[in-house]
Coordinates of C-alpha atoms in Angstrom, one line a residue:
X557 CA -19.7 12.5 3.6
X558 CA -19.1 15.2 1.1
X559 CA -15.2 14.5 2.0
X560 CA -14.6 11.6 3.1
X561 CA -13.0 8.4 1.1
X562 CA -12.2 11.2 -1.5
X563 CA -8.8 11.9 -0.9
X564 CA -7.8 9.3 -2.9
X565 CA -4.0 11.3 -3.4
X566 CA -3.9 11.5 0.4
X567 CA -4.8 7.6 0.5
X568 CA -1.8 6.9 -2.9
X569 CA 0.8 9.1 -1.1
X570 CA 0.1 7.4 2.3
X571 CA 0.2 3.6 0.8
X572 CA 3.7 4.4 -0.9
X573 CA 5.2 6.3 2.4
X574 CA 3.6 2.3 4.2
X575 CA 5.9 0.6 0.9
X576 CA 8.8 2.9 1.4
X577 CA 9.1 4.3 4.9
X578 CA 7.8 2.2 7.2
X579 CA 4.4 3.3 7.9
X580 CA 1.6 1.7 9.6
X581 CA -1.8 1.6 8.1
X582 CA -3.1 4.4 10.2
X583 CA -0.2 6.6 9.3
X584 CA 1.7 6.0 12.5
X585 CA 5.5 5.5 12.1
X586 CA 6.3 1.6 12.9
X587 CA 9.1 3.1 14.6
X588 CA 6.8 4.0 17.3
X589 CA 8.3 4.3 21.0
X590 CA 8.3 1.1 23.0
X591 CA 9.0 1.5 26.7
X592 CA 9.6 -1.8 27.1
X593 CA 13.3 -1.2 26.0
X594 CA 15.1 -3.5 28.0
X595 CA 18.2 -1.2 28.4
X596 CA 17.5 1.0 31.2
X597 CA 21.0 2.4 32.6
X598 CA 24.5 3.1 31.6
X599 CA 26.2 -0.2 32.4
X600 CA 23.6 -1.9 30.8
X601 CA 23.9 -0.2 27.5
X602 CA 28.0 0.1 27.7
X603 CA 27.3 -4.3 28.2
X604 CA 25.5 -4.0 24.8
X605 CA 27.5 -2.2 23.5
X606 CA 30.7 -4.5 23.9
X607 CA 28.5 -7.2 22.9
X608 CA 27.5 -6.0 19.7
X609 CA 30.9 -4.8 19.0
X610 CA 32.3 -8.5 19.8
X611 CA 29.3 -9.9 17.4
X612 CA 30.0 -7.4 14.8
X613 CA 34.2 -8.7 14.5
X614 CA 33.2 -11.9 14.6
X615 CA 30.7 -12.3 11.2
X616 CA 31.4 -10.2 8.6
X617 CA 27.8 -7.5 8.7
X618 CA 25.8 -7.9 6.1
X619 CA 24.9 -4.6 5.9
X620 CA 27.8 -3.4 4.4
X621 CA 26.9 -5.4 1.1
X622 CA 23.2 -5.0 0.4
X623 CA 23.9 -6.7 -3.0
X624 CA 25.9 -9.8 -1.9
X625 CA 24.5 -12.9 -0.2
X626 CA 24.7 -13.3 3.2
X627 CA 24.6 -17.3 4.2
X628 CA 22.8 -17.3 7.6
X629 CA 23.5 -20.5 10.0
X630 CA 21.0 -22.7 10.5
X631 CA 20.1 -20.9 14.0
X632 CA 21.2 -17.4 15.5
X633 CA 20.9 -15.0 18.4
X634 CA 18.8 -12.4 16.2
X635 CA 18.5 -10.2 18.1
X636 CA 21.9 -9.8 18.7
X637 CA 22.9 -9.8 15.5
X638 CA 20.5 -7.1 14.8
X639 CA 22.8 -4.9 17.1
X640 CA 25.8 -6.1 15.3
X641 CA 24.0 -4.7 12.1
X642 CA 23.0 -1.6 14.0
X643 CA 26.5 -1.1 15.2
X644 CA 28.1 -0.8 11.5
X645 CA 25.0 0.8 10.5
X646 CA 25.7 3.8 13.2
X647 CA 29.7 4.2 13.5
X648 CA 30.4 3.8 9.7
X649 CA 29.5 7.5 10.1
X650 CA 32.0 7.8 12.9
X651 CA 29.4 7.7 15.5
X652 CA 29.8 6.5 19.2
X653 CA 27.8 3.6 19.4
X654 CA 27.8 3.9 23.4
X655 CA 26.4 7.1 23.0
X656 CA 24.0 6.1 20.2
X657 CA 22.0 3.2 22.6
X658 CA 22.1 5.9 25.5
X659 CA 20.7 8.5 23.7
X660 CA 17.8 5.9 23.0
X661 CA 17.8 4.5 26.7
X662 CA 17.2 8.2 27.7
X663 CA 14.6 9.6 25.8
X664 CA 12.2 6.7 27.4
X665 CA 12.4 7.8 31.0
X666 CA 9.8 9.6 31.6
X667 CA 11.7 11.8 33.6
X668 CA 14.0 12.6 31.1
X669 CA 14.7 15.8 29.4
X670 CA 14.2 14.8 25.5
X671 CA 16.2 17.5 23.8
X672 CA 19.0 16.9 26.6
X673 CA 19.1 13.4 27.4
X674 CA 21.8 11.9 30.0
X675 CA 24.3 10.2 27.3
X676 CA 28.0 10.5 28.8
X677 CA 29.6 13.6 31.0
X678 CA 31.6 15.7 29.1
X679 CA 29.4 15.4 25.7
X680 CA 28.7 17.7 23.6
X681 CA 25.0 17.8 23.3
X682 CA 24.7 20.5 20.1
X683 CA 27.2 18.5 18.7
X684 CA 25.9 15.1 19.0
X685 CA 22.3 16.3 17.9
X686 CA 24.0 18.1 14.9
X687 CA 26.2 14.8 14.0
X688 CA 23.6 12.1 14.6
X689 CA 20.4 14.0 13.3
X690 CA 22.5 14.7 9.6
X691 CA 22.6 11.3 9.0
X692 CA 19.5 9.9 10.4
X693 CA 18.0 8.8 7.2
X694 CA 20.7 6.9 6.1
X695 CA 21.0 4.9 9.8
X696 CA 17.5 4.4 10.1
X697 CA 16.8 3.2 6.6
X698 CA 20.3 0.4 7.1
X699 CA 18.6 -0.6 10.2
X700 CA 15.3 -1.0 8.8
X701 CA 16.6 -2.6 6.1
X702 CA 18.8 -5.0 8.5
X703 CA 15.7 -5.5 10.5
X704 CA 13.6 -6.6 7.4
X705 CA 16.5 -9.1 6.7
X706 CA 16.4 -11.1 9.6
X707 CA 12.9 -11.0 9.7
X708 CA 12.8 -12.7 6.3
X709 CA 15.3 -14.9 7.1
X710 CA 13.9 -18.4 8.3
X711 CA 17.0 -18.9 11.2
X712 CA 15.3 -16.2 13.1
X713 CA 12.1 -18.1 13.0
X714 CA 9.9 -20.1 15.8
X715 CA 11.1 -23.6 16.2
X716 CA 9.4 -24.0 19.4
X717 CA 6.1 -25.7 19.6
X718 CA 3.5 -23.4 21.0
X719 CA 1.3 -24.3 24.3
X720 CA -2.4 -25.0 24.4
X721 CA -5.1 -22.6 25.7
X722 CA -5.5 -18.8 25.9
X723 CA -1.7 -18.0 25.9
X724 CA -0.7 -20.0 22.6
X725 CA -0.6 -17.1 21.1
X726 CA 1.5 -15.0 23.7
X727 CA 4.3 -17.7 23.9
X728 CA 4.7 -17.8 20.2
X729 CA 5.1 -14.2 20.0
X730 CA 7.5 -14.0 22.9
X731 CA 9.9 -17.1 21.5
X732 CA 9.7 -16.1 18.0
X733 CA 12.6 -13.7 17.4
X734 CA 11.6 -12.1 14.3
X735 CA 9.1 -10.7 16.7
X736 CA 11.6 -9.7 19.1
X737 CA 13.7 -8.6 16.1
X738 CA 10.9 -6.1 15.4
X739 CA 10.3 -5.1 18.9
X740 CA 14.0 -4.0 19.3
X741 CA 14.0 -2.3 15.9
X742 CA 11.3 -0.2 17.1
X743 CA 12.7 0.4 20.3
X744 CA 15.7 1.7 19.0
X745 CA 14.5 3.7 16.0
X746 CA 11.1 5.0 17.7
X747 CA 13.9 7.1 20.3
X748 CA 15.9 7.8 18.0
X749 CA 13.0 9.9 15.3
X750 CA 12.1 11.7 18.9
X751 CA 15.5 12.6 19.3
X752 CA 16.0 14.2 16.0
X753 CA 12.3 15.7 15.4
X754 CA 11.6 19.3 14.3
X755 CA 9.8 20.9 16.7
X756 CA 7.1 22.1 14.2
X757 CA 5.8 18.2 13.9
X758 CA 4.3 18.8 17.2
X759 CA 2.5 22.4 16.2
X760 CA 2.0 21.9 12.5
X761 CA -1.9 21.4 12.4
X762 CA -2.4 24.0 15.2
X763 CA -0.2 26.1 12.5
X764 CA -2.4 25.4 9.8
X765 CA -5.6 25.8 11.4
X766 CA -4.8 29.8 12.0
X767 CA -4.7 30.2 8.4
X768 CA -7.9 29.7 8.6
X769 CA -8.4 31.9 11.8
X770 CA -6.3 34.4 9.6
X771 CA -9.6 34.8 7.1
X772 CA -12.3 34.9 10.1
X773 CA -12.9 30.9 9.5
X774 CA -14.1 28.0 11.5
X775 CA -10.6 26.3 12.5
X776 CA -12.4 22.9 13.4
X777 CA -13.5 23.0 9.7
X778 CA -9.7 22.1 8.4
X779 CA -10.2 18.5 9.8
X780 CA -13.2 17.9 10.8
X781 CA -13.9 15.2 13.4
X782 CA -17.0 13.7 11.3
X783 CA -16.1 12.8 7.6
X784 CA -20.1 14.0 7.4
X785 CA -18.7 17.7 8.8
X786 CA -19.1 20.7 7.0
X787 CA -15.4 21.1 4.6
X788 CA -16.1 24.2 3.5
X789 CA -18.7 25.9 6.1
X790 CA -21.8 25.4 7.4
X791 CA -23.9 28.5 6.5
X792 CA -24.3 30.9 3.2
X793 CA -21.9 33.5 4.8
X794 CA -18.9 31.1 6.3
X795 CA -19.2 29.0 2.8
X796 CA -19.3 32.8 0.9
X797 CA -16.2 34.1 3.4
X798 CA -14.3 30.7 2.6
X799 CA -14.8 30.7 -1.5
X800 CA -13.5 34.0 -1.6
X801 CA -10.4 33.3 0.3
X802 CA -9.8 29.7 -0.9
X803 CA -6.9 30.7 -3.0
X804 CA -5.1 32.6 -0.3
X805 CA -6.0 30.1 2.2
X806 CA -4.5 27.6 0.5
X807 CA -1.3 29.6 0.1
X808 CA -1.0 30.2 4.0
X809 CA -1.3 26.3 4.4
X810 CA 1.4 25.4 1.9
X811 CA 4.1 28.1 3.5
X812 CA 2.9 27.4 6.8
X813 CA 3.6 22.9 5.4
X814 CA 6.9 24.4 4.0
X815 CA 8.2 26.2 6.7
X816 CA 8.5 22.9 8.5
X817 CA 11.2 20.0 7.3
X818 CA 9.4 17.2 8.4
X819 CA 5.8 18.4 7.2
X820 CA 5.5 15.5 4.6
X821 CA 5.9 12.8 8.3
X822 CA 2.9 14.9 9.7
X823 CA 0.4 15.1 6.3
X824 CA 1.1 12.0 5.0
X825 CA -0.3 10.2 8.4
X826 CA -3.4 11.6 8.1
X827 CA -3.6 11.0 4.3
X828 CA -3.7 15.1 3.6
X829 CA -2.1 16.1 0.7
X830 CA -3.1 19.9 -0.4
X831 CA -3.1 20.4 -4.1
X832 CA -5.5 17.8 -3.7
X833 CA -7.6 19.6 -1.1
X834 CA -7.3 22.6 -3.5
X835 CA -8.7 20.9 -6.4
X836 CA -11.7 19.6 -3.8
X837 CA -12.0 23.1 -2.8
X838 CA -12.7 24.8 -6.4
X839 CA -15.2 21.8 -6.9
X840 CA -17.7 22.7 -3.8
X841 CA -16.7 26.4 -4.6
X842 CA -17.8 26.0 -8.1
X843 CA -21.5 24.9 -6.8
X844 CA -22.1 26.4 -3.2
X845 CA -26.0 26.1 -3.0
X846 CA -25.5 22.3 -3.7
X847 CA -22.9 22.3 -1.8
X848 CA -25.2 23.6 1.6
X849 CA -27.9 21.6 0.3
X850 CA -25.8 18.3 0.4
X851 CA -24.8 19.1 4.0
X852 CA -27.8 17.4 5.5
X853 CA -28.1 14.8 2.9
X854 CA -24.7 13.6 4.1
X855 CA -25.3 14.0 7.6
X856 CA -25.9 10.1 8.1
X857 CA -24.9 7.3 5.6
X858 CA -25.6 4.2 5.5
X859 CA -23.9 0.4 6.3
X860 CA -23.1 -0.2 3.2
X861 CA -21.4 3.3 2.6
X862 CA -19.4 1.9 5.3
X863 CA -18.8 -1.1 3.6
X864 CA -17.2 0.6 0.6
X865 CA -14.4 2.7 3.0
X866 CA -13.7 -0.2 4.9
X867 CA -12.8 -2.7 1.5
X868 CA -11.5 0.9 0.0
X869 CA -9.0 0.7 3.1
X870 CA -7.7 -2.9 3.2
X871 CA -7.7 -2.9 -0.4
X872 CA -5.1 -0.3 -0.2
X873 CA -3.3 -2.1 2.4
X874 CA -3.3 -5.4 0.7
X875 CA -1.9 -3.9 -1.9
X876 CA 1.3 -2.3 -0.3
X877 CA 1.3 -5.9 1.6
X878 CA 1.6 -7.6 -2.2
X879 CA 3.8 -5.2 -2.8
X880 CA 6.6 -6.1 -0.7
X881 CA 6.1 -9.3 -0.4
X882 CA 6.0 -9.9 -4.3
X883 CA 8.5 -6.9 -4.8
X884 CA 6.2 -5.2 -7.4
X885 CA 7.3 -2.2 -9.7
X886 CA 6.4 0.8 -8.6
X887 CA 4.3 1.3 -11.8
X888 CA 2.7 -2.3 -11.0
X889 CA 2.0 -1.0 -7.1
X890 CA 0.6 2.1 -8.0
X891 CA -2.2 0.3 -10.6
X892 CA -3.2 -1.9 -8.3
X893 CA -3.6 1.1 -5.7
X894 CA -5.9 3.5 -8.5
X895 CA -8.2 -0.1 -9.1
X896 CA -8.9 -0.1 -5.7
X897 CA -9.7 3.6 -5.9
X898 CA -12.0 3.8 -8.3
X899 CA -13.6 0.7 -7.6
X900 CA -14.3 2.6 -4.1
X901 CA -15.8 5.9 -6.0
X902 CA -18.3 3.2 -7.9
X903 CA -19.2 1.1 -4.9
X904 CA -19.5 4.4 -2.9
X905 CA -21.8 6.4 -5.5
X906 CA -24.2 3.1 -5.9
X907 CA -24.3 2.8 -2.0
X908 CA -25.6 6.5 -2.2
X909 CA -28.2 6.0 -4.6
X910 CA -29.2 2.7 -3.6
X911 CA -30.4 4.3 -0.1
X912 CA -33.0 6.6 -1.6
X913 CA -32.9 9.6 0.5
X914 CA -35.4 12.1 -0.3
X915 CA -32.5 14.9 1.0
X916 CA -29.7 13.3 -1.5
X917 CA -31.1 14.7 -5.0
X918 CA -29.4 14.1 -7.9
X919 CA -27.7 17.4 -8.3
X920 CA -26.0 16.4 -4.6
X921 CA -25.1 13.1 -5.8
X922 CA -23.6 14.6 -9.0
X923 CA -21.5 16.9 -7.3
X924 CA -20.9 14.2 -4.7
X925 CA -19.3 11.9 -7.9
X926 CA -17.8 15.4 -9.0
X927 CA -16.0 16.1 -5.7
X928 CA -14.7 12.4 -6.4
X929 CA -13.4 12.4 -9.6
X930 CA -11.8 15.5 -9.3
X931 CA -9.6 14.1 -6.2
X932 CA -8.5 11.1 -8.3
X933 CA -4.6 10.9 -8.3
X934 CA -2.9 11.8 -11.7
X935 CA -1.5 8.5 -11.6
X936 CA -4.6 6.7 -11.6
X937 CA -6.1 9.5 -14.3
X938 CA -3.7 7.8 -16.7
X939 CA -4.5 4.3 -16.2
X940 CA -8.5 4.8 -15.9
X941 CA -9.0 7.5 -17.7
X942 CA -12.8 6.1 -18.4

């Protein structure tokens, strides 16, 4: 556990990305793909369509305001006003929505071709990509933000009693609409981030791992399947071969990261942020027969090592909870997020000691606490600089 629970920037960047973006705690985009999408064909989506049109001339959308105050009826179809939101949100930059909802429908068949989904005959398909994939950010972030609305707003929520026994639960969820708000929300955006991805978010990692193939290194040592597994080699030579390369490994990573637009969407789900990794890198470098020594000592941990990731990790997502819910500053967020950090390198350092391992000297422990500190974010360097 040389590495693990000590990418504390990787753990910052992915909290603010969860604030921000939209980002479940395990780095996944809440956008994800639902194939439950209701709209399976043409007419369907062409019925929606018209609906949300209708909906849309008939209240005035609040998303064309996000500063005025929108006064909500006491109940509402929510999820069709979500389309009527979704609708200005997509042709306010002259988009089709027809064509938008199709291109969603198709790229959930699993017999559809992703990069050339069935929207209308006679469509332009460079085109469309080009037109809708410019301003995906902005149509994603007023639907989001849409979505969020009327899942804040109390007419969208559960009136209904729930039943007794096992399926309470289930009919709350299915008659409560903010939950169907959030399921359509996905539905919709999920397609529509497969529709516009860069290819390289699927090959990234493979890309960075023959940097490492590039210096005559272990590939599997890049992300390592056991946070106990080896970060910078296993044996004198590999850890020798790696040392000596570090810098220009590290260079190959960040053009290989930079070659690809949506890198930051692929490192920032698995918490990897590499001027971090960098700085871990000249820390195990700096001491490599500790380092090799340490590897056995780490092998194993024990449940209270355990313990310490586990409140490290909902402490972080507490904290982006509080966040939005009590609409902290971003100065505010990212204290709370460095307390929770370094209360983690504490709890984790005591759990280590506290176990008594013959293998886990004090020279491994102190490089252990090293490898920690030096991982700290900047951010939290100012505010606990003890």
């Amino acid at each position: 556990m040389f590495w693990s629970g000590a990418s504390s920037g990787g753990i910052l960047a992915l909290a603010i990305l969860y604030i921000l973006n939209g980002y479940d705690v395990d780095g996944q985009a809440t956008f994800a793909i639902d194939q439950t999408y209701n709209a399976t064909s043409k007419a369907e989506v062409q019925k929606t369509n018209a609906s949300a049109s209708n909906e849309h001339q008939g209240a005035r959308a609040f998303t064309e305001d996000q500063n005025s105050t929108f006064t909500f009826p006491e109940r509402m179809d929510c999820e069709q006003r979500l389309l009527a939101e979704a609708y200005t949100c997509v042709t306010k930059h002259g988009i089709d929505f027809n064509q938008f909802l199709l291109m969603a429908v198709s790229t959930i068949n699993e017999d559809a071709n992703v990069t050339k989904p069935a929207i209308t005959d006679g469509v332009n398909m460079t085109e469309f990509r080009e037109q809708v994939c410019k301003v995906r950010d902005s149509i994603m972030t007023c639907t989001f933000n849409a979505a969020k609305t009327l899942i804040d707003a109390q007419a969208c929520a559960n009136s209904a009693q729930p039943g007794q026994g096992s399926d309470a639960t289930d009919d709350l969820l299915l008659n409560d609409q903010r939950y169907l708000v959030k399921e359509q929300m996905e539905a919709i955006l999920g397609q529509y981030d497969v529709f516009c991805a860069e290819p390289c978010r699927e090959t990234l990692l493979d890309d960075m791992k023959a940097c490492y193939e590039k210096f005559e290194l272990d590939p599997a040592i890049f992300l390592p399947t056991k946070s106990s597994g080896p970060v910078i080699g296993s044996d004198s030579w590999e850890v020798d071969t790696f040392c000596k390369n570090r810098n220009s490994l590290v260079s190959c990573l960040k053009t290989t990261r930079d070659s690809c637009p949506q890198s930051d969407q692929v490192l920032s789900a698995i918490s990897l942020d590499l001027d971090t990794m960098a700085k871990g890198f000249e820390v195990l470098c700096s001491e490599t027969d500790v380092y090799l020594k340490g590897l056995d000592c780490f092998e194993t941990h024990s449940h209270q090592v355990g313990v310490c990731h586990s409140v490290k990790y909902r402490g972080v997502i507490r904290a982006a909870q509080r966040a939005t819910e009590l609409k902290w500053s971003q100065d505010k967020y990212f204290n709370e997020v460095c307390g929770v950090i370094v209360r983690h390198i504490e709890c984790d350092m005591n759990a280590w000691v506290e176990r008594k391992d013959e293998k886990c000297n004090g020279k491994i422990l102190a490089l252990k606490r090293k490898l920690h500190c030096s991982l700290v974010h900047e951010q939290c360097e100012k505010s606990y600089s003890d």
